[in-house]
Short mmCIF file of C-alpha atoms and ligand atoms in Angstrom, two decimals:
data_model
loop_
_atom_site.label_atom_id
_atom_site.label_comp_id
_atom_site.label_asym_id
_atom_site.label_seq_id
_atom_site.Cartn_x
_atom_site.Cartn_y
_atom_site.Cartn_z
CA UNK A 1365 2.29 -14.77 15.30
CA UNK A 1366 -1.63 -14.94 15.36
CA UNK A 1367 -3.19 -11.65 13.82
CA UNK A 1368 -5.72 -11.13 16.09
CA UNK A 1369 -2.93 -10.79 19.01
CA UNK A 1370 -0.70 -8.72 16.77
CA UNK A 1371 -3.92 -6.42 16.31
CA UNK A 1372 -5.32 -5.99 19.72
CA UNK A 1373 -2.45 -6.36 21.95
CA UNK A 1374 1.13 -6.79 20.75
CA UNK A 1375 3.42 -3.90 21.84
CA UNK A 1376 0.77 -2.13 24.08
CA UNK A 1377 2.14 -1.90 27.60
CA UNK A 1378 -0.70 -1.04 29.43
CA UNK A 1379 1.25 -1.28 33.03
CA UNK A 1380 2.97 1.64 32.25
CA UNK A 1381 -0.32 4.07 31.18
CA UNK A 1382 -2.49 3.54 34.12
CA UNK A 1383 -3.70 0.24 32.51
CA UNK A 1384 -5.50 2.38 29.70
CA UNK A 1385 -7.09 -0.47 27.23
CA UNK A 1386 -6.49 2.12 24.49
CA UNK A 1387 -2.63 3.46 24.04
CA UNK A 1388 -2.33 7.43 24.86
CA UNK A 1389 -1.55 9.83 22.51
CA UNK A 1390 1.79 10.89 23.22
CA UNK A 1391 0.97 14.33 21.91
CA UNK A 1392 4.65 15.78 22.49
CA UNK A 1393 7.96 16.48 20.41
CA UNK A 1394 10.55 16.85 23.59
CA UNK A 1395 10.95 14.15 26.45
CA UNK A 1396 13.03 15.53 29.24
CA UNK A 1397 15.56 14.26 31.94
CA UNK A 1398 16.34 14.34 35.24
CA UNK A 1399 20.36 14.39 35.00
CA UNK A 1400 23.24 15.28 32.87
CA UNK A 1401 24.38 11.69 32.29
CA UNK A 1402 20.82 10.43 31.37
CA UNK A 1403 20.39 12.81 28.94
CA UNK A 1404 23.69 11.21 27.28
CA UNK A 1405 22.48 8.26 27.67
CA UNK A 1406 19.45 8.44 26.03
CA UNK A 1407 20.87 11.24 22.88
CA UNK A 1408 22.88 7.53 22.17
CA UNK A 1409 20.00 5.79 21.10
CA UNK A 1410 17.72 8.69 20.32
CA UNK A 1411 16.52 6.49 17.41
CA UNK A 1412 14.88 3.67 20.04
CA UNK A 1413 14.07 4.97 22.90
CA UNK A 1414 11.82 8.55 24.02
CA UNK A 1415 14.16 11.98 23.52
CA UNK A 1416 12.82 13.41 20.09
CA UNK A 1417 9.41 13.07 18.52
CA UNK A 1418 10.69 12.85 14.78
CA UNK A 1419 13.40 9.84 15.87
CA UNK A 1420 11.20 7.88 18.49
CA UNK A 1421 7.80 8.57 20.10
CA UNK A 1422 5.91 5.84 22.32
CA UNK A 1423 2.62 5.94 20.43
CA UNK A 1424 3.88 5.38 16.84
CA UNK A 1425 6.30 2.84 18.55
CA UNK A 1426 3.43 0.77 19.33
CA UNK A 1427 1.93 0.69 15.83
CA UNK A 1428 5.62 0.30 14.36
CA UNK A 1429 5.94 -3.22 16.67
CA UNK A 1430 2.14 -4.16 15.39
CA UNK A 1431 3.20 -3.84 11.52
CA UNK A 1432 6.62 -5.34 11.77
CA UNK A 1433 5.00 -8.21 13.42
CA UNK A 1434 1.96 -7.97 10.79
CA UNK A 1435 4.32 -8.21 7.83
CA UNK A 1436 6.66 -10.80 9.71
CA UNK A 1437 10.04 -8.19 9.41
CA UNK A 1438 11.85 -7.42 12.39
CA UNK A 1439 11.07 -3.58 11.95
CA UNK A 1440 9.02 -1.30 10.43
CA UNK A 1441 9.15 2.61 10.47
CA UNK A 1442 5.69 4.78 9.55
CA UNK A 1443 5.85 8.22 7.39
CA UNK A 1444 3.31 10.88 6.78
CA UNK A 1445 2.43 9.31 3.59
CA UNK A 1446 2.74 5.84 1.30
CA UNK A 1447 4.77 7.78 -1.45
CA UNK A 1448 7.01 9.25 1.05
CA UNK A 1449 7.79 5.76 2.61
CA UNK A 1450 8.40 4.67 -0.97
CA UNK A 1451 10.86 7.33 -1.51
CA UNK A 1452 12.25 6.82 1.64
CA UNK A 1453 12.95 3.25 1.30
CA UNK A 1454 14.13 3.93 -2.69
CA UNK A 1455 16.53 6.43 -1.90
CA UNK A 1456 18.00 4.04 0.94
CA UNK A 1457 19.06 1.74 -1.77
CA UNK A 1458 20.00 3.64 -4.78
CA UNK A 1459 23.34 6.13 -4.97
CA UNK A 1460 24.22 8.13 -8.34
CA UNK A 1461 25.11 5.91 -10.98
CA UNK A 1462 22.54 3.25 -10.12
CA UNK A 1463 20.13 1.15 -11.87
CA UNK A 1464 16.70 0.16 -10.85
CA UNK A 1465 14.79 -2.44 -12.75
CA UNK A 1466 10.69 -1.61 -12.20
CA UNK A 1467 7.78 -4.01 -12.92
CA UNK A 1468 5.40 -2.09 -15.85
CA UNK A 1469 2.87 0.52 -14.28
CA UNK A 1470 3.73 1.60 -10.95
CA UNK A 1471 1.77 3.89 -8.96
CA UNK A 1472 1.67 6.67 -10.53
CA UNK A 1473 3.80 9.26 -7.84
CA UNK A 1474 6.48 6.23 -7.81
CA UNK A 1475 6.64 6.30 -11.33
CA UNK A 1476 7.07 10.05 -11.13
CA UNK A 1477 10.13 9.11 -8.53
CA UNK A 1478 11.78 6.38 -10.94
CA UNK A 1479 11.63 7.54 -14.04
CA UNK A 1480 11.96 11.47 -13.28
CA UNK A 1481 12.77 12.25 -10.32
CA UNK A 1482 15.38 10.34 -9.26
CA UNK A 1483 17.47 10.56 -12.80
CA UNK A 1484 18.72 14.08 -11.36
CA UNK A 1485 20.93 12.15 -8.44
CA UNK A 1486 22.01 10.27 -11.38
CA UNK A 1487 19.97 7.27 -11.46
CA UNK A 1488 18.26 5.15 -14.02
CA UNK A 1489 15.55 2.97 -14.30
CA UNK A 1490 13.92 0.86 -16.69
CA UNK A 1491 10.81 -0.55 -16.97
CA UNK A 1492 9.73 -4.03 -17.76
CA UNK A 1493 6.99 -6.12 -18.16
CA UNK A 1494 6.11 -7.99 -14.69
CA UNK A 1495 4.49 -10.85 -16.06
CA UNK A 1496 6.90 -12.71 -18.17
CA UNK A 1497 9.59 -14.37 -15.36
CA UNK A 1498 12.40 -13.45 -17.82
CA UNK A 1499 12.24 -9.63 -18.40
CA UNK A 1500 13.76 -8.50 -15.34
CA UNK A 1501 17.17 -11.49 -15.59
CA UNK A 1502 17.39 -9.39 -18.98
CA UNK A 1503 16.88 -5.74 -17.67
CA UNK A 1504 19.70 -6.36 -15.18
CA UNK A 1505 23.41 -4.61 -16.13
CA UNK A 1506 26.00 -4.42 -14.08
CA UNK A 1507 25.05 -1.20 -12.11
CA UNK A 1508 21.45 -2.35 -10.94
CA UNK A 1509 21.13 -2.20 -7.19
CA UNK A 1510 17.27 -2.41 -7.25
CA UNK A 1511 14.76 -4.00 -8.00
CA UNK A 1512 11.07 -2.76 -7.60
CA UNK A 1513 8.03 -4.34 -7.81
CA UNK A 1514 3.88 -3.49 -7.31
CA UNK A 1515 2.12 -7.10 -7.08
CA UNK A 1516 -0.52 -6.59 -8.35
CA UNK A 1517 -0.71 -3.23 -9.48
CA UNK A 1518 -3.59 -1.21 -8.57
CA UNK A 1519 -5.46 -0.26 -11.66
CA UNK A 1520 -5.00 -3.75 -14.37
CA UNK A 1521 -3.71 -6.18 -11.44
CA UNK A 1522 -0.56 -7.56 -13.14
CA UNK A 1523 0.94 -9.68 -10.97
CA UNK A 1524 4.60 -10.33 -10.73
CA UNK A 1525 6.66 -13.69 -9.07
CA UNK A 1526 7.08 -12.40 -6.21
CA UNK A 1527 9.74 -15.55 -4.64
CA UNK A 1528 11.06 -16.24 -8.37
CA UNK A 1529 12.43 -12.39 -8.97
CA UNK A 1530 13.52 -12.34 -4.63
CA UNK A 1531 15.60 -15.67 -5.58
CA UNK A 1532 16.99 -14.16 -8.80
CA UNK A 1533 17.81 -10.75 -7.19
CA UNK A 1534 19.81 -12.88 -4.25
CA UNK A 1535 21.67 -14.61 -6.64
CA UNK A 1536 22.96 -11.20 -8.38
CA UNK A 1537 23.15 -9.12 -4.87
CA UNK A 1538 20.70 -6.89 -5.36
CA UNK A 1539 18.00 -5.44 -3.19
CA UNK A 1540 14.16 -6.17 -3.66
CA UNK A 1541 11.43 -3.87 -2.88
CA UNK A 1542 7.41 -4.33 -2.86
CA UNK A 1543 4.46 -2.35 -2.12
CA UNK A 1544 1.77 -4.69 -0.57
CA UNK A 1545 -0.78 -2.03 -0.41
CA UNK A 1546 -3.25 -3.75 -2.56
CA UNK A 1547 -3.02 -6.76 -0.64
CA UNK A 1548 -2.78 -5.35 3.26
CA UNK A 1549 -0.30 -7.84 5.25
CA UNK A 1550 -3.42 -9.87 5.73
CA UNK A 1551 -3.41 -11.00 2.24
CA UNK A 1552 0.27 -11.15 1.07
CA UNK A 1553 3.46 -11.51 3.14
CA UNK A 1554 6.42 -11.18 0.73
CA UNK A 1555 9.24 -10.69 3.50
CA UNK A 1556 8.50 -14.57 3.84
CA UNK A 1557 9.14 -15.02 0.01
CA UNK A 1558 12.88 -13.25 0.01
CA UNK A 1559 11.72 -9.76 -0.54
CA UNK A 1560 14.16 -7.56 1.42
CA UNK A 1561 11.73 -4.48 1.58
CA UNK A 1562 7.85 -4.28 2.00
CA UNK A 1563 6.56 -0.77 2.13
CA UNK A 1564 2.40 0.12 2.02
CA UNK A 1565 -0.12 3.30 1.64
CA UNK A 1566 -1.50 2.74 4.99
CA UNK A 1567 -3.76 5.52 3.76
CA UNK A 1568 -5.54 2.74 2.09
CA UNK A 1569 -6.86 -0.38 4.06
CA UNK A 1570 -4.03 -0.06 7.28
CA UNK A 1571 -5.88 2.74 8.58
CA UNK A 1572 -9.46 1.85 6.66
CA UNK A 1573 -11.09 4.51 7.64
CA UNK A 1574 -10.34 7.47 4.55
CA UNK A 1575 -9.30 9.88 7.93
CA UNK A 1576 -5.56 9.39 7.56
CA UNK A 1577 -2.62 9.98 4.72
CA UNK A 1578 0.36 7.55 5.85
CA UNK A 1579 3.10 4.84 4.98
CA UNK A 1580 4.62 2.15 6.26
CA UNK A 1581 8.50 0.62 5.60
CA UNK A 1582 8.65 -2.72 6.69
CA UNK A 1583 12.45 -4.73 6.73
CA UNK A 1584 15.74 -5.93 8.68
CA UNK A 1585 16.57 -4.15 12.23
CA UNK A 1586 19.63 -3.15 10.25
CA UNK A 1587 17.72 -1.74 7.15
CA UNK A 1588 15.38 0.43 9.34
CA UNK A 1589 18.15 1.96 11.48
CA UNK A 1590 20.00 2.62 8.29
CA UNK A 1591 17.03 4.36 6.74
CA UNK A 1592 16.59 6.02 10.29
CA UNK A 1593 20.04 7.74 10.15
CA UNK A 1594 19.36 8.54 6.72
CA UNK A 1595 16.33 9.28 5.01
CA UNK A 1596 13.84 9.60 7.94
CA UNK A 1597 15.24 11.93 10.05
CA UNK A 1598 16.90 14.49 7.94
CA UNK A 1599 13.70 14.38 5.47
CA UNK A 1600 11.64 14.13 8.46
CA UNK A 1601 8.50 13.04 6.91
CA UNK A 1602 7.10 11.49 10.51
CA UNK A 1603 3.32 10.59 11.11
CA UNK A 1604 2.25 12.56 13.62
CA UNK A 1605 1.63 10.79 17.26
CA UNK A 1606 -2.32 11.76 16.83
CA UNK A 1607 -2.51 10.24 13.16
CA UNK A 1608 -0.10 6.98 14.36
CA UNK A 1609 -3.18 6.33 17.02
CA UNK A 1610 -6.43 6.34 14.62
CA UNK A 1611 -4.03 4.30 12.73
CA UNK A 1612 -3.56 1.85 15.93
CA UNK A 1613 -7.80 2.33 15.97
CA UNK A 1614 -8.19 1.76 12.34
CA UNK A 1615 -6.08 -1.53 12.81
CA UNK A 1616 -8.57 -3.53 15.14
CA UNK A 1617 -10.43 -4.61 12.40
CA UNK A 1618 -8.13 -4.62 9.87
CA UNK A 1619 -8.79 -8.54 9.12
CA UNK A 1620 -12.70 -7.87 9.02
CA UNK A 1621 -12.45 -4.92 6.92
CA UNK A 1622 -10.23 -6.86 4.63
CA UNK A 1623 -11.95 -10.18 4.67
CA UNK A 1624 -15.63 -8.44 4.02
CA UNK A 1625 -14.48 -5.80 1.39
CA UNK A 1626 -12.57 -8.88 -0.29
CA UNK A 1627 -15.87 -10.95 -0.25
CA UNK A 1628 -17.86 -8.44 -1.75
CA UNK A 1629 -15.49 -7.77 -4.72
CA UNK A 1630 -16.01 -11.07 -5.86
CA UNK A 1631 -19.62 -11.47 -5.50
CA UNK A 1632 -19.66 -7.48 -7.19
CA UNK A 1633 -16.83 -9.33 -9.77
CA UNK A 1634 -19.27 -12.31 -10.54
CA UNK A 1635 -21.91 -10.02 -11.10
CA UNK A 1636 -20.05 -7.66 -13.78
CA UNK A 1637 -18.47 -10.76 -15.31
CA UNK A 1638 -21.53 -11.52 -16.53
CA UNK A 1639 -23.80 -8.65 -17.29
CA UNK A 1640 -24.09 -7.82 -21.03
CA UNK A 1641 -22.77 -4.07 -21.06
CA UNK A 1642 -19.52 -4.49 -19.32
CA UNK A 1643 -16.77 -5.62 -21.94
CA UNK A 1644 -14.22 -6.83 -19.51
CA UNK A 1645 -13.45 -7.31 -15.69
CA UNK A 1646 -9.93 -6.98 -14.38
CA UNK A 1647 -9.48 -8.80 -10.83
CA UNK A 1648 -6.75 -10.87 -9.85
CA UNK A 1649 -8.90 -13.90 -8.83
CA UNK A 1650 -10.83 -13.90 -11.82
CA UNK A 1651 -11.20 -17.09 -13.71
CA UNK A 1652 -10.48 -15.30 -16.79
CA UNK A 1653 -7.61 -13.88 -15.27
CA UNK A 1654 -4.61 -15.27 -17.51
CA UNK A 1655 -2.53 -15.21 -13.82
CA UNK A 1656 -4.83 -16.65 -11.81
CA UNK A 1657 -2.71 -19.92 -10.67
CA UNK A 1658 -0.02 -17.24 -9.80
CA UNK A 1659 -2.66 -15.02 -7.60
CA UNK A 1660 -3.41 -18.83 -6.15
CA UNK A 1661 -0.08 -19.06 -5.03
CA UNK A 1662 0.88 -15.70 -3.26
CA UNK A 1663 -2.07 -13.94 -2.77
CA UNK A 1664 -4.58 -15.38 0.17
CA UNK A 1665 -7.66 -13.41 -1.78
CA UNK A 1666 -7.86 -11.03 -4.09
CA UNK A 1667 -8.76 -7.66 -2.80
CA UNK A 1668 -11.45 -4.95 -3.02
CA UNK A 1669 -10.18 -3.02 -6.12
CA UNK A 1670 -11.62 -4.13 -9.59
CA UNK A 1671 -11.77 -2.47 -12.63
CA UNK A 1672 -14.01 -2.82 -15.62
CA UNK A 1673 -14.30 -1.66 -19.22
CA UNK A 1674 -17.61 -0.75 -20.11
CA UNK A 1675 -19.38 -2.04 -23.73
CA UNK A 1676 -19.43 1.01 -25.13
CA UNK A 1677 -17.24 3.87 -27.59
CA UNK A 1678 -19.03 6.72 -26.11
CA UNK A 1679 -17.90 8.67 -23.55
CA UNK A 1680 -21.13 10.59 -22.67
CA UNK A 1681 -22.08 6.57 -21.64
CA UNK A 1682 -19.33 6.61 -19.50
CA UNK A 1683 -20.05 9.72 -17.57
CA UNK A 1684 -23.71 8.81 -17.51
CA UNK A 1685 -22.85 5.46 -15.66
CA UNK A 1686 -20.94 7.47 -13.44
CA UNK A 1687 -22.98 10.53 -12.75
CA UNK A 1688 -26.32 7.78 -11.69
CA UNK A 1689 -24.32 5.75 -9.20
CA UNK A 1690 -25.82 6.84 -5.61
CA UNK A 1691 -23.75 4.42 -3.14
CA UNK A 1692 -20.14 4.53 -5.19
CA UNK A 1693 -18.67 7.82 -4.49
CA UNK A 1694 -16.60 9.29 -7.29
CA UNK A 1695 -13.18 9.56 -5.69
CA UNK A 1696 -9.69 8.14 -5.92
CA UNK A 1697 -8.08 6.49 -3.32
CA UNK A 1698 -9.68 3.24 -1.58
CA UNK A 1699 -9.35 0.93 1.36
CA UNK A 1700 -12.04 2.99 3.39
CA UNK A 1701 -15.60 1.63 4.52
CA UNK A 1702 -16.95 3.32 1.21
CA UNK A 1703 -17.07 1.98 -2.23
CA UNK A 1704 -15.68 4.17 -4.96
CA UNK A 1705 -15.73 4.91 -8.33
CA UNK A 1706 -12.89 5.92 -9.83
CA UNK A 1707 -13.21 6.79 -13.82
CA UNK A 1708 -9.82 6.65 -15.79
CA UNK A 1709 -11.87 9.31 -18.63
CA UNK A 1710 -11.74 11.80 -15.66
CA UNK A 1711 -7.83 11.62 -16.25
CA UNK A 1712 -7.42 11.94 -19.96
CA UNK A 1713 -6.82 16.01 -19.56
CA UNK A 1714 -4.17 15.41 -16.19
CA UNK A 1715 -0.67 15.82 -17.64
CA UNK A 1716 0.88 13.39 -14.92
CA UNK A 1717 -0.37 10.12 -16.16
CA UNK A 1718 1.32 9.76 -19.47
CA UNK A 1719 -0.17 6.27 -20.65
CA UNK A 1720 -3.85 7.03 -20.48
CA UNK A 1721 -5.88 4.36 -19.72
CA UNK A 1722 -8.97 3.42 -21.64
CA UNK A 1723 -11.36 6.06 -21.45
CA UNK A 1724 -14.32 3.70 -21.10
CA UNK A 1725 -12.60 2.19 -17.76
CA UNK A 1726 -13.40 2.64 -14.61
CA UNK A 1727 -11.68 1.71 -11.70
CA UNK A 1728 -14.06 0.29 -8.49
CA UNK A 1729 -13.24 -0.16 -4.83
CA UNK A 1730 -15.14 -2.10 -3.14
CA UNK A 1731 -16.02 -1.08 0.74
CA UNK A 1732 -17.97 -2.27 3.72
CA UNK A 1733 -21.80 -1.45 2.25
CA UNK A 1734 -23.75 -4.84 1.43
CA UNK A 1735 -23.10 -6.71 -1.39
CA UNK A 1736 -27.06 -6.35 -2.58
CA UNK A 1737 -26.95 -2.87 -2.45
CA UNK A 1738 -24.12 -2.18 -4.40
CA UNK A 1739 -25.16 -4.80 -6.89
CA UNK A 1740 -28.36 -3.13 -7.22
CA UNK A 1741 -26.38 0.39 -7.34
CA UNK A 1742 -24.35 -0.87 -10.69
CA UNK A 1743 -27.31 -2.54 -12.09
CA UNK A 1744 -29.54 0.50 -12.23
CA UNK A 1745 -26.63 2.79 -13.34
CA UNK A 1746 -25.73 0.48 -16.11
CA UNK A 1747 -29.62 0.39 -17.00
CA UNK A 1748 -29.54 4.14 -17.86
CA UNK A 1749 -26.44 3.82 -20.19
C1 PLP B 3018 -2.09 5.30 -2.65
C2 PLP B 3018 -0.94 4.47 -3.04
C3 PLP B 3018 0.37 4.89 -2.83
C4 PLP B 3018 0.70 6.26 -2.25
O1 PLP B 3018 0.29 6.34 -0.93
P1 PLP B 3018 -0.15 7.75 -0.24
O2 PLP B 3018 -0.47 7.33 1.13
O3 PLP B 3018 -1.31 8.27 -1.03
O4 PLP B 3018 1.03 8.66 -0.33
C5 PLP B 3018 1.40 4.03 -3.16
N1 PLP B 3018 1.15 2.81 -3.70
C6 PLP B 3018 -0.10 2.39 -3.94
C7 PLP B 3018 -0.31 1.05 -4.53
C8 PLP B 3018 -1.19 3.20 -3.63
O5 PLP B 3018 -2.43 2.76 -3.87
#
């Protein structure tokens, strides 16, 4: 289906709103009835059609029918945040007694979920290194049900492949999961590679606009009503109807947000490749990038995240490169209109990342500003290092 459709029209029925170009809010938890027997009726499929705002309400409908169709999966479901849809879609695979098999450096709260959290239901994970094809064939026992991967990851960009592991995990009957934030469904589509599972942040570029926290499960019809009847209604972590619409909003320019912040990143990438203090550039379409020819052949583009080590063992240098940028904002997240900064030496005292990064490296996002600007912005705070 062509994106620009899927964006500005598909599953808005205007007919039945007064013709309103923009979808109501359906600001409401209870949808009532006007007899006995329709109020059986509809507590039968309370799950697809208007009776309870945490099982079915029209306005996230409409941006659950625009990311299934985004992601090419027959449904999608949206939670109140990316690492509860992760959870969510985890936990719909995995019983006690389990095995999951995880590419090397997740995100850092599903990390938390695999390799803590989860090993008190009685499940186990190990970790392996995404890059060589072989690692997860030999991480696989008997009692793996799952297998998880983060292509590319968001902080070094190691990228995992993505049809080779789907074909393997067919083979051995066992259930594939991905989180395609990094790459938006613009970029990457790995339901059409044999990935059973796609979930996203759509805190990140989905909603674009740093205004919303939310996730996004994308599979089968028969997956999603599964996870329905399990995870998402008794843990109940819904997007709210008001957040689901500046999602919907958000969404209209998803492939120009995407497209621009993923031009930028290289021209900014070009730039940093080549200026004398910065020691290396990680981005997936790098030409020093070891994985490029496997980027090539998933990935449309790389994206707007980029990280670089800086030339340098000092980590006043680091915090002085930092403190002088005036159009990066020092934040985490990304996916907004505004470029970011994020330094990994503001971590080294947090006790949930375990494997520190680097001190001296710095993680960049790359928004909507122009590409001069924030060019100019790194060369003068490089200057005063
Ligand atoms: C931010 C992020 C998450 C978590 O999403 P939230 O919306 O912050 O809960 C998961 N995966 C990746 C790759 C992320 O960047």
């Amino acid at each position: 289906m062509e994106i620009s459709y899927i964006l500005n029209h598909l599953g808005e029925e205007r007919e039945e709103y007064y013709g309103a170009v923009v979808p109501p809010v359906f600001r409401t938890s209870n949808f009532c009835f006007k007899s006995v027997a329709e109020m059986r009726e509809k507590l039968t499929r309370e799950l697809e059609t208007p009776f309870y705002t945490r099982g079915f309400n029209p306005t996230v409908s409409i941006l659950r029918k625009k990311l299934a169709a985004l992601e090419g999966s027959e449904d999608a479901l949206v939670f109140a945040s990316g690492s509860a849809a992760v959870a969510a879609a985890v936990m719909n695979v995995v019983k006690a007694g389990d095995h999951v098999v995880c590419a090397n450096k997740p995100y850092s709260w599903t990390n938390t979920l695999l390799s803590k959290y989860l090993a008190k239901y009685g499940v186990s994970c190990t970790f392996v290194n995404g890059g060589e094809a072989d690692s997860f064939e030999k991480a696989i026992t008997d009692n793996t049900k799952l297998i998880y991967l983060e292509s590319p990851n968001s902080l070094t960009f190691e990228i995992q492949d993505i049809a080779a592991i789907a074909n393997l995990a067919k083979l051995k009957k066992i259930t594939t999961i991905i989180d395609n934030s990094y790459n938006s469904p613009i970029n990457q589509n790995p339901i059409g590679m044999g990935i059973d599972i796609v979930v996203h942040s759509g805190t990140k570029y989905l909603n674009g606009h740093s205004d919303v926290v939310c996730g996004v499960v994308c599979s089968t019809k028969e997956r999603i009503m599964k996870m329905m009847g399990e995870e998402y209604m008794t843990i109940g972590s819904i997007i709210s109807p008001d957040d689901a619409s500046l999602i919907l909003r958000g969404m209209r320019t998803l492939e120009l947000r995407v497209n621009r912040s993923a031009e930028t990143a290289v021209k900014v990438s070009r730039f940093l490749e080549n200026h004398a203090k910065i020691k290396h550039v990680y981005y997936p379409f790098s030409a020093n990038n070891p994985q490029l020819e496997l980027a090539k052949k998933q990935m449309k583009q790389g994206g707007g995240l980029l990280s670089i080590v800086l030339n340098t063992d000092k980590v006043e240098d680091v915090e002085r490169f930092c403190d002088s940028l005036k159009y990066f904002l020092m934040a985490t997240s990304w996916g907004g209109y505004e470029s970011l900064a994020f330094p990994m030496c503001a971590l080294a005292a947090s006790k949930s990342f375990e494997n520190p990064l680097p001190f001296n490296m710095i993680r960049l996002y790359i928004g909507l500003e122009d590409a001069d600007i924030l060019i100019e912005d790194l060369k003068q705070a490089l200057d005063k290092m």
